[in-house]
């Protein structure tokens, strides 16, 4: 038996205009909620032949959000939400009260053009995928601009960063380039581009509009490969490990995967924005269960879950984009 907390976000999708124009084919609503995956007992609760991973709602977050897309939590528990249409990063405390925000629309240092993804390192520095400006921006924990990384033009289009991930053990920053169907790796000391891996296609190390990603405790990469309807797992050096999921509407399959997060037990959570569910797998891609409420024998249905994040207290945050809220 174990206790796990989860935070989900209720948002609207402004990326329907930019990134989702190629990723989403159906309208939807995003909602950020906070839940606790509270119990797994033997035998596990089962509904309709599917194991339910029990969750408990904690609280909701709101703050005049407009189509937020991603969320991350600092070591001291501050919640950072990408508020895309407003071109801001909003900061909330542990109970969901807004503290401050930073950013405005524009292309100067500290300004954004429809940001999408976010990550925070152990020192509290905030890394933002500034999608429309084709760059990554780095800030201190209060939102003071520190550095920008201008991304190279790809073989297909201008760079289109949709997410970032940080591996401090290897001094490495990973960036998803959605339009060019590859992953960029940067040295965190020099900010030099050290490696690019991936190309368009459907085979191993091929992507079709990769979107959000997460790292497990061994720093393996889990990349949501949206149009290929799977999560692709790579080693820290970009070698193929396995696929998770595949197209379909049955358990262990995806229709429109969007977000991914990994808990302390290395279980992989994947949101499906069209089916409105969050499924759980082991690291080799075996289906484990789906989030639900076991005493009511109900699968937890979300309107359009997108970005996911699990903090150090095992709380899972889920972003739902079109509702402009975090529940």
mmCIF file of C-alpha atoms in Angstrom:
data_model
loop_
_atom_site.group_PDB
_atom_site.id
_atom_site.type_symbol
_atom_site.label_atom_id
_atom_site.label_comp_id
_atom_site.label_asym_id
_atom_site.label_seq_id
_atom_site.Cartn_x
_atom_site.Cartn_y
_atom_site.Cartn_z
ATOM 1 C CA UNK A 1 0.000 0.000 0.000
ATOM 2 C CA UNK A 2 1.281 3.453 -0.763
ATOM 3 C CA UNK A 3 0.120 7.061 -0.839
ATOM 4 C CA UNK A 4 0.611 9.281 -3.844
ATOM 5 C CA UNK A 5 -0.571 12.806 -4.469
ATOM 6 C CA UNK A 6 -1.626 14.104 -7.864
ATOM 7 C CA UNK A 7 -2.364 17.597 -9.094
ATOM 8 C CA UNK A 8 -4.445 18.201 -12.168
ATOM 9 C CA UNK A 9 -4.955 21.459 -14.021
ATOM 10 C CA UNK A 10 -8.036 22.849 -15.702
ATOM 11 C CA UNK A 11 -7.072 25.005 -18.624
ATOM 12 C CA UNK A 12 -8.014 26.008 -22.143
ATOM 13 C CA UNK A 13 -5.862 25.248 -25.162
ATOM 14 C CA UNK A 14 -4.477 28.228 -26.955
ATOM 15 C CA UNK A 15 -2.031 25.922 -28.614
ATOM 16 C CA UNK A 16 -4.993 24.837 -30.641
ATOM 17 C CA UNK A 17 -3.836 27.789 -32.756
ATOM 18 C CA UNK A 18 -0.128 26.890 -32.875
ATOM 19 C CA UNK A 19 0.986 23.474 -31.758
ATOM 20 C CA UNK A 20 -2.383 21.796 -31.506
ATOM 21 C CA UNK A 21 -3.243 22.847 -35.013
ATOM 22 C CA UNK A 22 -1.202 19.818 -35.985
ATOM 23 C CA UNK A 23 -1.656 17.738 -32.849
ATOM 24 C CA UNK A 24 -5.339 18.074 -32.033
ATOM 25 C CA UNK A 25 -8.183 17.348 -34.326
ATOM 26 C CA UNK A 26 -10.957 17.649 -31.801
ATOM 27 C CA UNK A 27 -11.995 20.492 -29.457
ATOM 28 C CA UNK A 28 -11.527 19.880 -25.778
ATOM 29 C CA UNK A 29 -11.247 21.436 -22.333
ATOM 30 C CA UNK A 30 -8.267 21.208 -20.007
ATOM 31 C CA UNK A 31 -8.723 21.216 -16.248
ATOM 32 C CA UNK A 32 -6.008 21.200 -13.603
ATOM 33 C CA UNK A 33 -7.001 19.144 -10.601
ATOM 34 C CA UNK A 34 -5.206 17.954 -7.534
ATOM 35 C CA UNK A 35 -5.703 14.353 -6.544
ATOM 36 C CA UNK A 36 -4.144 11.765 -4.302
ATOM 37 C CA UNK A 37 -3.567 8.313 -5.668
ATOM 38 C CA UNK A 38 -4.248 6.876 -2.289
ATOM 39 C CA UNK A 39 -4.310 3.145 -2.285
ATOM 40 C CA UNK A 40 -3.407 0.071 -4.186
ATOM 41 C CA UNK A 41 -4.300 -3.079 -2.327
ATOM 42 C CA UNK A 42 -4.178 -6.720 -3.289
ATOM 43 C CA UNK A 43 -6.290 -7.585 -5.092
ATOM 44 C CA UNK A 44 -6.466 -4.180 -6.818
ATOM 45 C CA UNK A 45 -9.861 -2.638 -7.598
ATOM 46 C CA UNK A 46 -11.049 -3.678 -11.037
ATOM 47 C CA UNK A 47 -13.795 -2.149 -13.163
ATOM 48 C CA UNK A 48 -14.729 -3.589 -16.518
ATOM 49 C CA UNK A 49 -11.567 -5.698 -16.506
ATOM 50 C CA UNK A 50 -9.319 -2.659 -15.890
ATOM 51 C CA UNK A 51 -7.427 -2.064 -12.643
ATOM 52 C CA UNK A 52 -8.347 1.259 -11.070
ATOM 53 C CA UNK A 53 -5.612 3.300 -9.389
ATOM 54 C CA UNK A 54 -7.510 5.173 -6.701
ATOM 55 C CA UNK A 55 -7.247 8.976 -6.559
ATOM 56 C CA UNK A 56 -8.533 11.580 -4.139
ATOM 57 C CA UNK A 57 -9.258 15.211 -4.978
ATOM 58 C CA UNK A 58 -7.342 17.757 -2.867
ATOM 59 C CA UNK A 59 -8.045 21.309 -4.000
ATOM 60 C CA UNK A 60 -8.395 23.573 -7.017
ATOM 61 C CA UNK A 61 -6.249 26.382 -8.337
ATOM 62 C CA UNK A 62 -7.449 29.431 -10.230
ATOM 63 C CA UNK A 63 -5.853 32.702 -11.257
ATOM 64 C CA UNK A 64 -7.265 34.233 -14.444
ATOM 65 C CA UNK A 65 -5.524 31.653 -16.611
ATOM 66 C CA UNK A 66 -6.078 31.649 -20.353
ATOM 67 C CA UNK A 67 -5.316 28.399 -22.099
ATOM 68 C CA UNK A 68 -2.445 27.172 -19.915
ATOM 69 C CA UNK A 69 -0.487 24.156 -21.126
ATOM 70 C CA UNK A 70 2.080 22.897 -18.631
ATOM 71 C CA UNK A 71 2.977 22.941 -14.950
ATOM 72 C CA UNK A 72 6.056 22.324 -12.810
ATOM 73 C CA UNK A 73 6.773 22.466 -9.075
ATOM 74 C CA UNK A 74 9.965 23.722 -7.416
ATOM 75 C CA UNK A 75 11.802 21.957 -4.582
ATOM 76 C CA UNK A 76 10.207 24.355 -2.079
ATOM 77 C CA UNK A 77 6.728 23.523 -3.361
ATOM 78 C CA UNK A 78 5.915 26.569 -5.489
ATOM 79 C CA UNK A 79 3.676 25.772 -8.465
ATOM 80 C CA UNK A 80 4.590 27.358 -11.823
ATOM 81 C CA UNK A 81 1.925 27.305 -14.544
ATOM 82 C CA UNK A 82 2.474 28.236 -18.201
ATOM 83 C CA UNK A 83 -0.350 30.687 -18.980
ATOM 84 C CA UNK A 84 -0.019 30.564 -22.745
ATOM 85 C CA UNK A 85 -2.464 33.064 -24.196
ATOM 86 C CA UNK A 86 -1.524 35.608 -21.522
ATOM 87 C CA UNK A 87 2.163 34.989 -22.305
ATOM 88 C CA UNK A 88 2.994 34.648 -18.623
ATOM 89 C CA UNK A 89 4.319 32.221 -16.067
ATOM 90 C CA UNK A 90 2.147 32.315 -12.934
ATOM 91 C CA UNK A 91 3.426 31.244 -9.535
ATOM 92 C CA UNK A 92 1.170 29.720 -6.842
ATOM 93 C CA UNK A 93 1.895 28.564 -3.303
ATOM 94 C CA UNK A 94 1.355 25.045 -1.973
ATOM 95 C CA UNK A 95 -2.348 25.672 -1.365
ATOM 96 C CA UNK A 96 -3.030 27.121 -4.805
ATOM 97 C CA UNK A 97 -2.960 30.817 -3.903
ATOM 98 C CA UNK A 98 -1.422 33.019 -6.583
ATOM 99 C CA UNK A 99 1.775 34.773 -5.509
ATOM 100 C CA UNK A 100 3.111 36.495 -8.605
ATOM 101 C CA UNK A 101 3.657 36.227 -12.345
ATOM 102 C CA UNK A 102 6.225 37.250 -14.922
ATOM 103 C CA UNK A 103 6.326 37.806 -18.667
ATOM 104 C CA UNK A 104 4.364 39.669 -21.341
ATOM 105 C CA UNK A 105 3.799 39.218 -25.047
ATOM 106 C CA UNK A 106 6.851 40.133 -27.113
ATOM 107 C CA UNK A 107 10.296 39.065 -28.247
ATOM 108 C CA UNK A 108 12.552 40.952 -25.832
ATOM 109 C CA UNK A 109 14.335 39.257 -22.945
ATOM 110 C CA UNK A 110 11.761 38.068 -20.435
ATOM 111 C CA UNK A 111 8.887 38.295 -22.914
ATOM 112 C CA UNK A 112 7.054 35.364 -24.504
ATOM 113 C CA UNK A 113 5.259 34.439 -27.672
ATOM 114 C CA UNK A 114 2.885 31.605 -26.734
ATOM 115 C CA UNK A 115 5.095 29.583 -24.347
ATOM 116 C CA UNK A 116 4.278 25.900 -23.953
ATOM 117 C CA UNK A 117 6.578 23.832 -21.716
ATOM 118 C CA UNK A 118 8.374 24.411 -18.417
ATOM 119 C CA UNK A 119 10.923 22.758 -16.123
ATOM 120 C CA UNK A 120 12.638 23.788 -12.864
ATOM 121 C CA UNK A 121 16.090 22.674 -11.732
ATOM 122 C CA UNK A 122 17.192 21.857 -8.186
ATOM 123 C CA UNK A 123 18.392 25.415 -7.543
ATOM 124 C CA UNK A 124 15.015 26.868 -8.544
ATOM 125 C CA UNK A 125 15.946 28.190 -11.988
ATOM 126 C CA UNK A 126 12.975 28.136 -14.367
ATOM 127 C CA UNK A 127 13.359 26.990 -17.987
ATOM 128 C CA UNK A 128 10.572 27.937 -20.414
ATOM 129 C CA UNK A 129 9.962 26.749 -23.972
ATOM 130 C CA UNK A 130 9.203 30.097 -25.623
ATOM 131 C CA UNK A 131 7.585 28.515 -28.649
ATOM 132 C CA UNK A 132 6.773 31.476 -30.868
ATOM 133 C CA UNK A 133 10.188 33.056 -30.333
ATOM 134 C CA UNK A 134 12.020 29.798 -31.213
ATOM 135 C CA UNK A 135 14.041 29.856 -28.011
ATOM 136 C CA UNK A 136 14.431 28.681 -24.424
ATOM 137 C CA UNK A 137 14.485 31.321 -21.693
ATOM 138 C CA UNK A 138 15.931 30.826 -18.214
ATOM 139 C CA UNK A 139 14.837 32.778 -15.112
ATOM 140 C CA UNK A 140 15.520 32.755 -11.401
ATOM 141 C CA UNK A 141 12.764 31.550 -9.065
ATOM 142 C CA UNK A 142 11.234 35.052 -8.915
ATOM 143 C CA UNK A 143 11.081 35.448 -12.684
ATOM 144 C CA UNK A 144 14.216 37.546 -13.210
ATOM 145 C CA UNK A 145 15.585 36.921 -16.712
ATOM 146 C CA UNK A 146 18.971 35.170 -16.730
ATOM 147 C CA UNK A 147 19.679 33.652 -20.141
ATOM 148 C CA UNK A 148 18.194 32.722 -23.505
ATOM 149 C CA UNK A 149 19.104 29.916 -25.900
ATOM 150 C CA UNK A 150 18.276 30.600 -29.532
ATOM 151 C CA UNK A 151 17.454 27.309 -31.203
ATOM 152 C CA UNK A 152 18.802 26.448 -34.663
ATOM 153 C CA UNK A 153 16.496 26.287 -37.657
ATOM 154 C CA UNK A 154 15.619 22.705 -38.465
ATOM 155 C CA UNK A 155 15.673 20.901 -41.776
ATOM 156 C CA UNK A 156 11.923 21.409 -42.097
ATOM 157 C CA UNK A 157 10.935 24.644 -40.327
ATOM 158 C CA UNK A 158 12.034 27.182 -37.758
ATOM 159 C CA UNK A 159 12.619 25.611 -34.361
ATOM 160 C CA UNK A 160 9.362 25.015 -32.501
ATOM 161 C CA UNK A 161 10.195 24.203 -28.853
ATOM 162 C CA UNK A 162 7.292 22.683 -26.948
ATOM 163 C CA UNK A 163 8.997 21.324 -23.812
ATOM 164 C CA UNK A 164 12.217 21.187 -21.820
ATOM 165 C CA UNK A 165 13.717 18.700 -19.357
ATOM 166 C CA UNK A 166 16.798 18.986 -17.149
ATOM 167 C CA UNK A 167 19.351 16.290 -16.272
ATOM 168 C CA UNK A 168 21.687 17.935 -13.771
ATOM 169 C CA UNK A 169 23.649 14.717 -13.214
ATOM 170 C CA UNK A 170 24.879 14.975 -16.806
ATOM 171 C CA UNK A 171 24.727 18.768 -16.953
ATOM 172 C CA UNK A 172 22.287 18.482 -19.810
ATOM 173 C CA UNK A 173 19.172 20.288 -21.069
ATOM 174 C CA UNK A 174 16.783 18.523 -23.454
ATOM 175 C CA UNK A 175 14.450 20.418 -25.788
ATOM 176 C CA UNK A 176 11.568 19.029 -27.871
ATOM 177 C CA UNK A 177 11.426 20.598 -31.361
ATOM 178 C CA UNK A 178 7.880 19.790 -32.414
ATOM 179 C CA UNK A 179 7.857 20.959 -36.037
ATOM 180 C CA UNK A 180 11.213 19.374 -36.862
ATOM 181 C CA UNK A 181 10.410 16.049 -35.178
ATOM 182 C CA UNK A 182 13.572 15.789 -33.104
ATOM 183 C CA UNK A 183 15.135 16.329 -29.665
ATOM 184 C CA UNK A 184 17.998 18.745 -28.966
ATOM 185 C CA UNK A 185 20.539 18.219 -26.168
ATOM 186 C CA UNK A 186 22.465 21.192 -24.705
ATOM 187 C CA UNK A 187 25.356 21.502 -22.271
ATOM 188 C CA UNK A 188 24.079 23.398 -19.217
ATOM 189 C CA UNK A 189 27.457 25.045 -18.582
ATOM 190 C CA UNK A 190 28.203 26.370 -22.061
ATOM 191 C CA UNK A 191 24.669 26.156 -23.527
ATOM 192 C CA UNK A 192 26.244 24.614 -26.605
ATOM 193 C CA UNK A 193 24.205 22.182 -28.675
ATOM 194 C CA UNK A 194 25.839 18.777 -28.173
ATOM 195 C CA UNK A 195 23.486 16.365 -29.900
ATOM 196 C CA UNK A 196 20.338 16.077 -31.977
ATOM 197 C CA UNK A 197 18.385 12.855 -32.226
ATOM 198 C CA UNK A 198 15.227 11.840 -34.029
ATOM 199 C CA UNK A 199 13.703 12.402 -37.468
ATOM 200 C CA UNK A 200 10.254 12.297 -39.074
ATOM 201 C CA UNK A 201 8.725 8.855 -39.384
ATOM 202 C CA UNK A 202 7.108 5.954 -37.571
ATOM 203 C CA UNK A 203 10.002 3.674 -36.628
ATOM 204 C CA UNK A 204 12.413 3.688 -33.670
ATOM 205 C CA UNK A 205 13.844 7.167 -33.039
ATOM 206 C CA UNK A 206 11.275 8.584 -35.439
ATOM 207 C CA UNK A 207 8.727 11.164 -34.312
ATOM 208 C CA UNK A 208 5.634 12.832 -35.660
ATOM 209 C CA UNK A 209 5.139 16.038 -33.686
ATOM 210 C CA UNK A 210 6.679 15.168 -30.321
ATOM 211 C CA UNK A 211 5.174 17.379 -27.657
ATOM 212 C CA UNK A 212 5.796 16.987 -23.895
ATOM 213 C CA UNK A 213 8.380 14.856 -22.104
ATOM 214 C CA UNK A 214 9.620 13.745 -18.671
ATOM 215 C CA UNK A 215 12.677 12.068 -17.147
ATOM 216 C CA UNK A 216 12.609 9.098 -14.783
ATOM 217 C CA UNK A 217 14.931 8.635 -11.788
ATOM 218 C CA UNK A 218 17.606 7.155 -14.087
ATOM 219 C CA UNK A 219 17.185 10.157 -16.432
ATOM 220 C CA UNK A 220 15.737 8.157 -19.274
ATOM 221 C CA UNK A 221 13.582 10.298 -21.561
ATOM 222 C CA UNK A 222 9.859 9.660 -22.049
ATOM 223 C CA UNK A 223 8.653 11.654 -25.052
ATOM 224 C CA UNK A 224 5.007 11.935 -26.076
ATOM 225 C CA UNK A 225 4.960 11.205 -29.808
ATOM 226 C CA UNK A 226 1.503 12.594 -30.522
ATOM 227 C CA UNK A 227 0.615 11.647 -34.083
ATOM 228 C CA UNK A 228 2.323 8.261 -33.713
ATOM 229 C CA UNK A 229 0.037 7.841 -30.637
ATOM 230 C CA UNK A 230 2.730 6.562 -28.310
ATOM 231 C CA UNK A 231 5.346 7.491 -25.770
ATOM 232 C CA UNK A 232 8.894 6.789 -26.894
ATOM 233 C CA UNK A 233 11.537 5.971 -24.275
ATOM 234 C CA UNK A 234 15.201 6.829 -24.901
ATOM 235 C CA UNK A 235 18.420 6.555 -22.901
ATOM 236 C CA UNK A 236 20.061 9.806 -21.734
ATOM 237 C CA UNK A 237 22.261 9.622 -24.836
ATOM 238 C CA UNK A 238 19.333 9.230 -27.194
ATOM 239 C CA UNK A 239 19.334 5.468 -27.813
ATOM 240 C CA UNK A 240 15.983 3.775 -28.328
ATOM 241 C CA UNK A 241 14.576 1.708 -25.446
ATOM 242 C CA UNK A 242 10.895 1.000 -26.056
ATOM 243 C CA UNK A 243 7.485 2.285 -27.112
ATOM 244 C CA UNK A 244 4.592 2.728 -24.699
ATOM 245 C CA UNK A 245 1.081 2.497 -26.121
ATOM 246 C CA UNK A 246 -0.123 2.654 -29.693
ATOM 247 C CA UNK A 247 -3.202 3.800 -31.549
ATOM 248 C CA UNK A 248 -6.573 2.618 -30.248
ATOM 249 C CA UNK A 249 -9.256 3.062 -27.620
ATOM 250 C CA UNK A 250 -8.629 -0.038 -25.518
ATOM 251 C CA UNK A 251 -6.622 -0.191 -22.292
ATOM 252 C CA UNK A 252 -2.953 0.537 -22.910
ATOM 253 C CA UNK A 253 -3.726 2.397 -26.159
ATOM 254 C CA UNK A 254 -3.978 6.113 -26.989
ATOM 255 C CA UNK A 255 -6.083 8.279 -29.255
ATOM 256 C CA UNK A 256 -4.343 11.615 -28.534
ATOM 257 C CA UNK A 257 -1.591 11.276 -25.913
ATOM 258 C CA UNK A 258 -0.362 14.633 -24.601
ATOM 259 C CA UNK A 259 1.385 14.612 -21.229
ATOM 260 C CA UNK A 260 3.673 12.251 -19.330
ATOM 261 C CA UNK A 261 5.032 12.045 -15.785
ATOM 262 C CA UNK A 262 6.954 9.438 -13.778
ATOM 263 C CA UNK A 263 6.470 8.785 -10.054
ATOM 264 C CA UNK A 264 8.964 7.679 -7.403
ATOM 265 C CA UNK A 265 8.300 4.038 -8.221
ATOM 266 C CA UNK A 266 9.126 4.679 -11.885
ATOM 267 C CA UNK A 267 5.514 4.235 -12.960
ATOM 268 C CA UNK A 268 4.636 6.177 -16.096
ATOM 269 C CA UNK A 269 1.448 8.288 -16.259
ATOM 270 C CA UNK A 270 0.170 9.293 -19.705
ATOM 271 C CA UNK A 271 -2.744 11.630 -20.431
ATOM 272 C CA UNK A 272 -5.038 11.128 -23.407
ATOM 273 C CA UNK A 273 -6.738 14.420 -24.235
ATOM 274 C CA UNK A 274 -9.380 12.900 -26.502
ATOM 275 C CA UNK A 275 -10.324 9.875 -24.403
ATOM 276 C CA UNK A 276 -10.123 11.970 -21.238
ATOM 277 C CA UNK A 277 -8.247 9.412 -19.146
ATOM 278 C CA UNK A 278 -4.845 8.997 -17.533
ATOM 279 C CA UNK A 279 -3.292 5.551 -17.876
ATOM 280 C CA UNK A 280 -0.383 4.093 -15.911
ATOM 281 C CA UNK A 281 2.384 1.822 -17.232
ATOM 282 C CA UNK A 282 5.667 0.363 -16.072
ATOM 283 C CA UNK A 283 8.865 1.610 -17.673
ATOM 284 C CA UNK A 284 8.862 -1.167 -20.260
ATOM 285 C CA UNK A 285 5.418 -0.178 -21.473
ATOM 286 C CA UNK A 286 3.250 -2.784 -19.766
ATOM 287 C CA UNK A 287 -0.186 -1.427 -18.864
ATOM 288 C CA UNK A 288 -0.768 -1.199 -15.096
ATOM 289 C CA UNK A 289 -4.086 0.603 -14.664
ATOM 290 C CA UNK A 290 -6.108 3.761 -15.098
ATOM 291 C CA UNK A 291 -6.852 6.523 -12.606
ATOM 292 C CA UNK A 292 -10.229 6.075 -10.985
ATOM 293 C CA UNK A 293 -12.357 5.997 -7.846
ATOM 294 C CA UNK A 294 -12.495 2.382 -6.743
ATOM 295 C CA UNK A 295 -15.287 2.596 -4.153
ATOM 296 C CA UNK A 296 -17.587 3.964 -6.870
ATOM 297 C CA UNK A 297 -16.145 1.692 -9.563
ATOM 298 C CA UNK A 298 -15.558 4.705 -11.789
ATOM 299 C CA UNK A 299 -12.759 5.531 -14.180
ATOM 300 C CA UNK A 300 -11.769 9.176 -13.637
ATOM 301 C CA UNK A 301 -12.788 11.081 -16.745
ATOM 302 C CA UNK A 302 -11.174 14.398 -17.608
ATOM 303 C CA UNK A 303 -12.282 16.734 -20.351
ATOM 304 C CA UNK A 304 -8.870 17.034 -21.963
ATOM 305 C CA UNK A 305 -5.862 16.231 -19.779
ATOM 306 C CA UNK A 306 -2.586 17.543 -21.191
ATOM 307 C CA UNK A 307 0.549 18.495 -19.205
ATOM 308 C CA UNK A 308 1.399 16.261 -16.224
ATOM 309 C CA UNK A 309 3.859 16.719 -13.361
ATOM 310 C CA UNK A 310 4.596 14.713 -10.195
ATOM 311 C CA UNK A 311 6.287 16.646 -7.374
ATOM 312 C CA UNK A 312 8.546 15.466 -4.546
ATOM 313 C CA UNK A 313 5.494 14.792 -2.372
ATOM 314 C CA UNK A 314 4.123 12.439 -5.022
ATOM 315 C CA UNK A 315 1.385 14.837 -6.079
ATOM 316 C CA UNK A 316 0.395 14.555 -9.709
ATOM 317 C CA UNK A 317 -0.606 17.805 -11.437
ATOM 318 C CA UNK A 318 -2.767 17.494 -14.551
ATOM 319 C CA UNK A 319 -3.360 20.419 -16.897
ATOM 320 C CA UNK A 320 -6.685 20.717 -18.710
ATOM 321 C CA UNK A 321 -6.313 23.457 -21.198
ATOM 322 C CA UNK A 322 -9.662 24.971 -22.273
ATOM 323 C CA UNK A 323 -11.266 25.552 -18.877
ATOM 324 C CA UNK A 324 -8.769 28.244 -17.791
ATOM 325 C CA UNK A 325 -8.555 26.669 -14.343
ATOM 326 C CA UNK A 326 -6.610 24.330 -12.144
ATOM 327 C CA UNK A 327 -8.879 22.078 -10.073
#
